[in-house]
Short mmCIF file of C-alpha atoms in Angstrom, two decimals:
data_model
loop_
_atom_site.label_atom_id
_atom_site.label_comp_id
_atom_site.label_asym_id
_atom_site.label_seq_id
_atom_site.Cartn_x
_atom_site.Cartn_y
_atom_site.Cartn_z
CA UNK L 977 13.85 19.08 -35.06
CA UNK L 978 11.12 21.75 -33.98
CA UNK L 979 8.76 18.65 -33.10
CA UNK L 980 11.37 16.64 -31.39
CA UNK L 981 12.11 19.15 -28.69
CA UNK L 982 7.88 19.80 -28.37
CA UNK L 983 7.58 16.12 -27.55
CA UNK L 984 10.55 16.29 -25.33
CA UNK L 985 9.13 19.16 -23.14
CA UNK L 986 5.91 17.18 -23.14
CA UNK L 987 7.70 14.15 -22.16
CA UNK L 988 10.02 15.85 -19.65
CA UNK L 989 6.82 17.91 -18.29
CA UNK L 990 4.62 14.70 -17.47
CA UNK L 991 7.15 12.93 -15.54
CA UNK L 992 7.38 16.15 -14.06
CA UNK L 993 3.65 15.48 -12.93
CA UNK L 994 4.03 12.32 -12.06
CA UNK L 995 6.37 12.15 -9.90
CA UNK L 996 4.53 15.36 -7.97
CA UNK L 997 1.43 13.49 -7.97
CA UNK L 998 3.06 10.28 -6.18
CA UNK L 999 3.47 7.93 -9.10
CA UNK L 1000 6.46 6.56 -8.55
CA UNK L 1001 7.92 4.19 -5.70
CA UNK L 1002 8.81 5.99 -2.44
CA UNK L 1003 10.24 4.64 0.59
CA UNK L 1004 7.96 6.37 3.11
CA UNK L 1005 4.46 6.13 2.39
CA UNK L 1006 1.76 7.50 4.42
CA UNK L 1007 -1.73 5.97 4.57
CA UNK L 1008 -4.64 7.08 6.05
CA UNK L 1009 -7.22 4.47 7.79
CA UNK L 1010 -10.96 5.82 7.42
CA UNK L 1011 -14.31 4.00 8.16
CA UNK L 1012 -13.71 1.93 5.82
CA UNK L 1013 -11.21 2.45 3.46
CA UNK L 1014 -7.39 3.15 2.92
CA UNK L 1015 -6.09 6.42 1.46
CA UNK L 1016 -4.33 5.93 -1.11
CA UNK L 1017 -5.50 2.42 -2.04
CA UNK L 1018 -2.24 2.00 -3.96
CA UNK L 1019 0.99 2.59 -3.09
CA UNK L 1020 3.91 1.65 -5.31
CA UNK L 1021 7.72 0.54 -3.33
CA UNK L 1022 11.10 -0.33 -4.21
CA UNK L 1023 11.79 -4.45 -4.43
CA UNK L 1024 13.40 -5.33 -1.42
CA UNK L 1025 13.97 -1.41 0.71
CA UNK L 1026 13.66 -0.63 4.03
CA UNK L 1027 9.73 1.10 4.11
CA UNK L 1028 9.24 3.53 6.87
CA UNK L 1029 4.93 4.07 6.02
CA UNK L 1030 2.89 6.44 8.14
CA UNK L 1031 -0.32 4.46 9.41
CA UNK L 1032 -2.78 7.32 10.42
CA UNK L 1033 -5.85 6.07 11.58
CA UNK L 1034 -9.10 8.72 11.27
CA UNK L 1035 -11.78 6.11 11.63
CA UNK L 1036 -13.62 5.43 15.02
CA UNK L 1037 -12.38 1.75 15.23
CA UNK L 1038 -9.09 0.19 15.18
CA UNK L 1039 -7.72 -0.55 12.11
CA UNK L 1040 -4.93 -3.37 10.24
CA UNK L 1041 -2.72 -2.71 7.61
CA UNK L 1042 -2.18 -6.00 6.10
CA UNK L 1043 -0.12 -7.26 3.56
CA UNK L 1044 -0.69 -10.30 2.48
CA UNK L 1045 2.12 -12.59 0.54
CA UNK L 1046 2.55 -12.45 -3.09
CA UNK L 1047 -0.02 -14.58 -5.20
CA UNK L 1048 -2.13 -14.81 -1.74
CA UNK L 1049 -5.62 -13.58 -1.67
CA UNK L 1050 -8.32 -13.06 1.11
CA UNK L 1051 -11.58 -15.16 0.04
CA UNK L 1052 -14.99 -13.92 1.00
CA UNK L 1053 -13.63 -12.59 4.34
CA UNK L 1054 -10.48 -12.08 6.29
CA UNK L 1055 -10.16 -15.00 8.78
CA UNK L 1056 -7.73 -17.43 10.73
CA UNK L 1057 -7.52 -19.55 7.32
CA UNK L 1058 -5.71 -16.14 5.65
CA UNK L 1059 -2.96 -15.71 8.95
CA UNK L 1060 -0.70 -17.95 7.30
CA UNK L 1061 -0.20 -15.97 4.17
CA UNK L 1062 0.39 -12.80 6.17
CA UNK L 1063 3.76 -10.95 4.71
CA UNK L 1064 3.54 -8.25 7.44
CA UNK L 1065 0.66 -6.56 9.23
CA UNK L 1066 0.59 -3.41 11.63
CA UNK L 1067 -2.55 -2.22 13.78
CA UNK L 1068 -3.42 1.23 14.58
CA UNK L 1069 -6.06 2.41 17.45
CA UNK L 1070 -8.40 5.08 16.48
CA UNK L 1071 -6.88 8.38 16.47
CA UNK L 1072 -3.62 7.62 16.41
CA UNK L 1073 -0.89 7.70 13.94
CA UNK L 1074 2.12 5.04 13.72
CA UNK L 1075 5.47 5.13 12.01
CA UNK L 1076 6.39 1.66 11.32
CA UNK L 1077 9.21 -0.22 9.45
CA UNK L 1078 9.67 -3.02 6.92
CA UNK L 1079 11.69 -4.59 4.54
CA UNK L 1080 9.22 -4.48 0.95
CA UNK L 1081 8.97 -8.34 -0.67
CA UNK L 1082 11.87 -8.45 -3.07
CA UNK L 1083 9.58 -10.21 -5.54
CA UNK L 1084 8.13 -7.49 -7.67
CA UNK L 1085 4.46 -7.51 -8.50
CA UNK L 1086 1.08 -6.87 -6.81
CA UNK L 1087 0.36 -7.33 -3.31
CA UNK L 1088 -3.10 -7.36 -1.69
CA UNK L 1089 -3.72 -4.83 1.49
CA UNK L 1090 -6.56 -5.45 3.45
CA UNK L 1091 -7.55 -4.62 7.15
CA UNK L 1092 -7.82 -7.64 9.36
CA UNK L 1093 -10.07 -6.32 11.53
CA UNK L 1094 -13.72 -8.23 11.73
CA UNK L 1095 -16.12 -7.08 8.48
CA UNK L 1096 -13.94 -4.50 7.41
CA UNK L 1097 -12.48 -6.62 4.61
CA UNK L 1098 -16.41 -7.19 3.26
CA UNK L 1099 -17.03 -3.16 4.15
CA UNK L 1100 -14.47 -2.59 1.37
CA UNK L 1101 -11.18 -2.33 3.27
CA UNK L 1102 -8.93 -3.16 0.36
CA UNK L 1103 -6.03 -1.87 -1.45
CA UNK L 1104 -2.50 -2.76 -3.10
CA UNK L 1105 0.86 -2.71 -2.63
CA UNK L 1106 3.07 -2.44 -5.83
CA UNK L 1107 6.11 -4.27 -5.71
CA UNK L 1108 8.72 -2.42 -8.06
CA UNK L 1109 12.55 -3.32 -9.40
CA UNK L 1110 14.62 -0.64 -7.55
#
């Protein structure tokens, strides 16, 4: 019994962590948009919620947040051939900070990110959205 309740306070203590740390889904986000990458690179919503994400941008150049649509894929570089399989996309000048809405894909999964803008895509400009079951 002794051992049960030790790997029960483990147990209880790591989600604990977790969910401090940011591991689970969350309905407001907050990325930041550097020269030339997003922080975090993963962010992990609830199927089919209302997202209200904070798009700071603290690079010198403006910056997308681009989601692109589930099983869709940028090739060697963002282009017109990818605007079609937008899901949703903000931009954000340098300097600023935008709160901006959206309803998450209801099809859970991985999404690619990526920033629209010219090169940054090949500079590294990459990250995912996590697509959870509420």
């Amino acid at each position: 019994m002794k051992k049960f309740s030790v790997l029960m306070a483990l147990v209880l203590g790591m989600s604990l962590i977790l969910t401090a740390c940011g591991g689970g889904p969350t309905t407001t986000p907050s990325v930041d948009m550097i020269d030339f990458a997003f922080e975090p690179t993963d962010i992990t919503v609830p199927a089919g919620q209302e997202i209200t994400m904070t798009l700071t941008n603290s690079g010198a150049v403006e910056h997308e947040f681009v989601i692109m649509k589930f099983g869709q894929t940028v090739g060697e570089d963002f282009g017109d051939e990818d605007e079609g399989n937008i899901y949703w996309e903000a931009e954000v000048e340098a300097g600023k900070t935008d709160t901006v809405t959206f309803t998450a894909p209801t099809e859970p999964g991985e999404y690619q990110v990526v920033c629209g803008i010219e090169g940054h895509f090949v500079a590294g400009m990459v990250g995912k959205l996590i697509v959870v079951a509420p």
